[in-house]
Amino acid sequence: MTAPVLIHLVAAARPNFMKVAPLWHALRADPAFDARIVHTGQHYDANMSDAFFTDLGLPEPHHHLSVGSGSHAEQTARVMIAYEEVALRERPAWTVVVGDVNSTAAVAMVCAKLLIPVAHLEAGLRSGDRTMPEEVNRLVTDVLADLLWTPSPDGDENLRREGVPAARIERVGNIMLDSFELLRARIEADGTAARLGLGARRYGVVTLHRPSNVDDRATLAGLVDQLRTAAQSLDLVFPVHPRTRKQLLAFGLWDALAGTGGITLVEPLGYVQFMNLVTRAALAITDSGGLQEETTYLGIPCLTVRPNTERPITISEGSNRLVKPAELLENVRGALDGRWPTGRRPALWDGQTAARCVASLRRRIGCG
Ligand code: UD1
């Protein structure tokens, strides 16, 4: 019997964990692979990291790089230095990076220079907006990756347009929904919405954390006003991201928001608790990427407070719409009145993406 092939799975920040977990479980079940998790430490608070490892059945990371927060250059550079050491020591046959955070691009750059093949899971997404740090990370990662696993046809199209050879592109679907299906029973049985006194379809879930929404005082103050008005029509529950908490406090906006009847601010939640809130919500108000996809999968109206999205299929096929901050209230009313498309699930968003990734890797290592 040949020795199992070493694969590094890189996890860094909250939205990465639900993409890494299904692949970890699938690789571990296949004797052809020895999968190891590298946590860069970009997110480190217990409720931004450990809670997800526990919920998703992930083991202690095999390597923890502890890079922490910092400017973009600091964070990216620290990941590169720390991961290079691990990669040189272990020389994985493949390294898998996911999503579009700073660690994703940093690890792709290290591997490209060490000639370690990289697979990018969630490749090909483009907002066309280079003011978003994630768009820069997506471009860098995709130009360097040897294997590009896309979630939807627009991803393939973007890559082809940028000159990526077709042989490198494989459409595998959306792995986030594998995590949802793996944990669906626990999500449905979880009592988070009930514990917060929220009745099914009688509240909205809010998440906001993009620098473009929360780092500028006037923009964030406008959003706070809109949410306070919207709360007159619908209860809102808002798990507050650490970046957003910091900015609400710094701009003196926290008390007004927290003191508004109908608005419940809570700490960031684990995956199961958060998805329990989402599955029972009337709608979501968000600037997250993942939530646009999860609401499309569940047919729940999603009001995305951004000028663009790298996930256009959630609009063309799903229940997502881009909303200007000033138009939040009228969109909440529209969704509550049923003036909102329910959409459908895009092809290959079916809970089987991890299996397709494993089959793809098997072909690449010559045992497919
Ligand atoms: C990062 C990703 C973003 C992703 C988001 C999900 C990049 C460029 N951005 O943004 O794409 O949507 O994660 O959450 O990679 N902080 C804590 N505890 C933590 C982590 C962060 O308190 O565990 C605070 C720190 O003050 C930090 C700030 O949050 O400076 C921002 O964290 P950072 O990782 O730089 O970016 P995010 O906004 O989380």
XYZ file of C-alpha atoms and ligand atoms in Angstrom:
407
model
C 0.000 0.000 0.000
C 1.347 3.470 -0.866
C 1.711 6.074 1.891
C -1.165 8.552 2.210
C -0.622 11.869 0.474
C -0.166 14.888 2.750
C -2.701 17.682 2.274
C -2.705 20.970 4.193
C -6.127 22.544 4.749
C -5.751 26.198 5.632
C -8.301 27.813 7.946
C -7.962 31.384 9.123
C -11.109 33.341 9.830
C -14.715 32.672 10.714
C -16.106 32.263 7.193
C -13.390 29.694 6.421
C -14.300 27.135 9.026
C -17.579 25.957 7.487
C -15.780 25.550 4.153
C -12.859 23.565 5.563
C -14.892 21.256 7.820
C -16.752 19.150 5.211
C -13.539 18.693 3.235
C -11.634 17.687 6.359
C -14.233 15.031 7.208
C -14.278 13.716 3.627
C -10.480 13.582 3.305
C -10.100 11.887 6.648
C -12.450 9.130 5.537
C -10.248 8.424 2.498
C -7.091 6.368 3.183
C -5.382 7.945 0.176
C -4.965 11.177 2.154
C -3.288 12.431 5.315
C -5.078 15.769 5.855
C -3.753 18.320 8.349
C -5.340 21.569 9.425
C -3.277 24.735 9.486
C -4.998 27.523 11.459
C -3.323 30.836 10.723
C -4.908 32.488 13.774
C -6.334 35.441 11.800
C -9.440 35.043 13.976
C -8.670 34.039 17.549
C -11.532 34.968 19.922
C -13.268 31.864 21.256
C -16.558 32.874 19.641
C -14.895 33.658 16.292
C -12.887 30.436 16.100
C -13.051 27.702 18.793
C -16.872 27.656 18.798
C -16.774 26.796 15.097
C -14.184 24.058 15.530
C -16.398 22.489 18.190
C -19.670 22.836 16.256
C -18.159 21.545 13.034
C -16.353 18.585 14.618
C -12.917 19.879 13.614
C -9.894 18.637 15.573
C -7.333 20.840 17.289
C -5.393 22.375 14.393
C -2.245 20.415 13.556
C -0.449 23.748 13.172
C -1.467 27.065 14.727
C 0.348 30.086 13.316
C -1.098 32.633 15.816
C -0.771 35.617 13.469
C -3.568 37.668 15.103
C -4.838 41.058 13.916
C -2.919 43.863 12.232
C -2.849 45.958 9.094
C -3.325 44.094 5.824
C 0.405 44.033 5.136
C 1.287 42.976 8.676
C -1.242 40.177 8.755
C -0.456 38.921 5.249
C 3.282 39.041 5.884
C 3.029 37.218 9.216
C 1.024 34.414 7.595
C 3.596 34.127 4.798
C 6.553 33.915 7.181
C 4.890 31.439 9.510
C 3.364 29.215 6.829
C 6.570 29.080 4.802
C 8.293 27.419 7.745
C 5.581 24.770 8.077
C 5.424 24.172 4.333
C 9.188 23.745 4.060
C 9.198 21.305 6.951
C 6.276 19.176 5.776
C 6.191 19.693 1.994
C 2.505 18.862 1.455
C 1.570 17.320 -1.882
C -1.280 19.866 -2.097
C -2.360 22.835 -0.017
C -6.035 23.792 -0.028
C -6.996 27.412 0.647
C -10.595 28.603 0.943
C -12.496 31.855 0.517
C -10.929 35.269 0.179
C -9.380 36.402 3.453
C -5.842 37.731 3.826
C -4.545 34.305 4.880
C -5.921 32.749 1.670
C -3.808 34.972 -0.577
C -0.781 34.803 1.739
C -0.645 31.008 1.697
C -1.211 30.873 -2.072
C 1.822 33.132 -2.540
C 4.021 30.984 -0.304
C 3.030 27.817 -2.139
C 3.560 29.348 -5.570
C 7.177 30.190 -4.682
C 7.822 26.776 -3.116
C 6.199 25.007 -6.079
C 3.630 23.371 -3.827
C 0.390 22.895 -5.784
C -2.532 24.925 -4.439
C -6.235 24.240 -4.734
C -8.561 27.208 -4.180
C -11.982 26.318 -2.894
C -14.538 29.018 -3.790
C -12.541 30.231 -6.784
C -13.646 32.601 -9.508
C -15.917 34.914 -7.515
C -15.577 38.563 -8.516
C -17.285 41.728 -7.342
C -15.305 43.836 -9.807
C -14.642 46.197 -6.885
C -10.972 46.448 -6.005
C -11.692 48.738 -3.066
C -12.727 45.531 -1.274
C -9.682 43.810 0.237
C -11.319 40.449 -0.475
C -11.419 41.188 -4.223
C -7.648 41.695 -4.209
C -7.230 38.436 -2.285
C -9.454 36.607 -4.777
C -7.486 37.904 -7.782
C -4.100 37.056 -6.270
C -5.182 33.607 -5.148
C -6.806 32.628 -8.436
C -3.920 33.752 -10.606
C -1.597 31.527 -8.553
C -3.757 28.475 -7.847
C -3.168 25.260 -9.783
C -6.677 23.946 -9.228
C -9.681 26.248 -9.085
C -12.810 24.810 -7.520
C -15.724 27.067 -8.395
C -19.177 27.204 -6.769
C -21.167 28.404 -9.792
C -20.913 29.014 -13.570
C -20.138 32.733 -13.150
C -16.930 31.633 -11.383
C -15.856 29.542 -14.387
C -16.722 32.407 -16.707
C -14.686 34.982 -14.734
C -11.658 32.703 -14.687
C -11.851 31.924 -18.395
C -12.093 35.644 -19.114
C -8.937 36.216 -17.065
C -7.096 33.592 -19.124
C -7.040 30.680 -16.664
C -6.634 27.445 -18.637
C -9.825 25.368 -18.635
C -7.915 22.313 -17.324
C -7.402 24.069 -14.004
C -11.084 24.904 -13.447
C -13.493 22.408 -11.890
C -16.990 23.332 -10.800
C -17.672 21.557 -7.513
C -20.582 23.552 -6.076
C -20.956 25.378 -2.793
C -19.317 23.655 0.148
C -20.956 25.906 2.772
C -24.138 23.958 2.249
C -22.341 20.697 3.018
C -21.763 22.092 6.510
C -25.396 23.092 6.782
C -26.591 19.632 5.769
C -24.067 17.907 8.070
C -25.432 19.889 11.018
C -29.053 20.417 9.941
C -30.534 18.237 12.719
C -28.612 20.088 15.422
C -29.416 23.469 13.871
C -33.129 22.707 13.815
C -33.094 21.368 17.393
C -31.072 24.304 18.753
C -33.113 26.723 20.850
C -31.264 29.996 20.235
C -34.168 31.863 18.576
C -36.595 30.656 21.247
C -34.161 31.533 24.040
C -33.980 35.095 22.719
C -37.794 35.243 22.684
C -37.950 35.350 18.862
C -40.943 33.676 17.209
C -40.519 31.873 13.860
C -40.647 34.303 10.861
C -41.212 37.233 13.206
C -37.748 38.738 13.243
C -34.824 39.678 11.044
C -31.169 38.676 11.482
C -28.620 41.453 11.020
C -24.881 41.093 10.401
C -22.647 43.968 9.347
C -18.867 44.013 9.411
C -17.465 45.241 6.073
C -14.986 48.088 6.505
C -16.983 50.051 3.869
C -20.054 49.920 6.138
C -18.593 50.128 9.615
C -15.301 52.029 9.450
C -16.782 55.394 8.397
C -18.788 57.228 11.060
C -21.383 58.824 8.769
C -22.072 55.530 6.972
C -22.396 53.542 10.179
C -24.572 56.239 11.804
C -26.883 56.119 8.752
C -27.159 52.352 9.038
C -27.889 52.568 12.753
C -30.720 55.038 12.012
C -32.173 52.751 9.369
C -32.055 49.737 11.665
C -33.747 51.696 14.455
C -36.563 52.657 12.095
C -36.843 49.149 10.654
C -37.175 47.791 14.201
C -40.551 49.541 14.372
C -41.786 47.033 11.753
C -39.827 43.927 12.726
C -37.784 42.684 15.696
C -34.099 42.509 14.803
C -31.369 40.350 16.298
C -27.821 41.462 15.594
C -24.795 39.327 16.547
C -22.129 42.024 16.556
C -18.783 41.281 14.896
C -15.733 42.497 16.902
C -14.818 45.060 14.233
C -18.357 46.482 14.314
C -18.509 46.530 18.114
C -15.252 48.448 18.229
C -16.518 51.018 15.716
C -19.980 51.421 17.288
C -18.284 52.152 20.604
C -15.639 54.438 19.085
C -18.282 56.487 17.219
C -20.575 56.701 20.272
C -23.360 54.801 18.458
C -23.568 51.714 20.642
C -25.979 53.031 23.276
C -28.532 54.310 20.768
C -28.585 50.967 18.984
C -28.594 48.820 22.113
C -31.286 50.998 23.709
C -33.756 50.677 20.823
C -36.805 48.550 21.567
C -37.050 45.634 19.133
C -33.290 45.398 18.601
C -31.337 42.682 20.410
C -27.563 42.918 20.230
C -25.719 39.707 21.026
C -22.139 38.480 20.957
C -20.976 36.672 17.795
C -22.593 33.224 17.808
C -21.323 29.763 16.984
C -22.337 28.132 13.705
C -25.220 26.043 15.029
C -26.710 28.888 17.084
C -26.390 31.396 14.273
C -27.903 29.089 11.671
C -30.784 28.358 14.045
C -31.515 32.100 13.995
C -31.226 32.247 10.206
C -33.440 29.251 9.433
C -36.306 30.734 11.469
C -35.905 34.369 10.357
C -38.293 36.368 8.187
C -35.339 37.990 6.458
C -31.641 38.815 6.765
C -29.954 42.209 6.534
C -26.258 41.697 5.891
C -23.010 42.552 4.176
C -21.646 39.014 4.603
C -20.822 36.865 1.599
C -21.764 33.547 3.143
C -25.146 34.663 4.388
C -26.171 35.675 0.859
C -25.619 32.031 -0.086
C -27.208 30.455 2.971
C -30.384 32.531 2.588
C -30.564 31.628 -1.104
C -30.321 27.957 -0.142
C -33.083 28.400 2.436
C -35.293 30.699 0.301
C -35.173 33.489 2.895
C -35.184 37.134 1.713
C -31.694 38.614 1.990
C -31.136 42.379 1.924
C -27.456 42.865 1.150
C -26.265 46.316 2.146
C -23.540 46.628 -0.455
C -23.201 48.249 -3.874
C -22.118 44.957 -5.482
C -21.701 41.265 -4.829
C -19.165 38.652 -5.896
C -22.031 36.152 -5.632
C -24.397 37.324 -8.415
C -26.053 33.911 -8.665
C -27.741 34.645 -5.320
C -29.541 37.447 -7.151
C -30.139 35.853 -10.560
C -31.343 32.568 -9.059
C -31.762 33.176 -5.337
C -33.487 35.364 -2.780
C -30.822 38.067 -2.489
C -31.083 41.742 -3.456
C -28.576 44.584 -3.160
C -30.012 47.380 -1.058
C -28.842 50.957 -0.498
C -28.682 51.911 3.187
C -31.278 54.646 2.658
C -33.688 52.122 1.124
C -33.433 49.548 3.882
C -36.803 50.309 5.421
C -38.830 50.112 2.199
C -37.085 46.831 1.352
C -37.863 45.379 4.777
C -41.510 46.295 4.231
C -41.467 44.778 0.736
C -40.021 41.508 2.017
C -42.535 41.346 4.866
C -45.394 41.968 2.420
C -44.213 39.072 0.275
C -42.921 41.316 -2.519
C -39.686 39.361 -2.767
C -38.523 36.525 -5.011
C -38.111 33.172 -3.290
C -35.677 31.982 -5.943
C -34.284 28.475 -6.291
C -31.196 26.560 -5.266
C -28.375 26.869 -7.801
C -27.091 23.642 -9.347
C -24.548 21.725 -7.233
C -25.513 23.523 -4.029
C -26.510 20.140 -2.727
C -24.367 19.126 0.242
C -22.114 16.944 -1.963
C -19.348 19.414 -2.748
C -16.730 17.913 -0.415
C -17.086 14.534 -2.145
C -16.514 16.230 -5.525
C -13.390 17.960 -4.159
C -11.986 14.656 -2.888
C -12.661 12.986 -6.254
C -10.932 15.905 -7.947
C -7.872 15.626 -5.690
C -7.745 11.857 -6.268
C -7.560 12.485 -10.007
C -4.791 15.055 -9.493
C -2.658 12.687 -7.406
C -3.206 9.931 -9.943
C -5.471 7.645 -7.974
C -8.804 8.670 -9.457
C -12.042 39.225 7.990
C -11.898 39.094 6.479
C -13.250 39.250 5.809
C -14.275 38.331 6.419
C -14.312 38.528 7.916
C -15.295 37.597 8.573
C -9.833 39.903 5.406
C -9.247 41.008 4.623
N -11.033 40.136 5.921
O -12.470 40.541 8.250
O -13.125 38.954 4.439
O -15.536 38.602 5.860
O -12.993 38.283 8.436
O -15.388 37.813 9.938
O -9.211 38.875 5.533
N -10.970 40.910 16.001
C -11.220 40.414 17.261
N -11.200 39.060 17.435
C -10.961 38.190 16.442
C -10.695 38.696 15.154
C -10.697 40.048 14.955
O -11.442 41.180 18.188
O -10.977 36.963 16.684
C -11.017 42.379 15.792
C -9.661 43.021 15.806
O -9.807 44.256 16.425
C -9.339 43.217 14.342
C -10.728 43.430 13.739
O -11.604 42.629 14.530
O -8.479 44.271 14.135
C -10.827 42.998 12.307
O -10.344 41.667 12.133
P -9.671 41.224 10.716
O -9.345 39.767 10.749
O -8.582 42.172 10.378
O -10.783 41.510 9.679
P -12.335 41.176 9.706
O -13.081 42.447 9.686
O -12.665 40.173 10.757
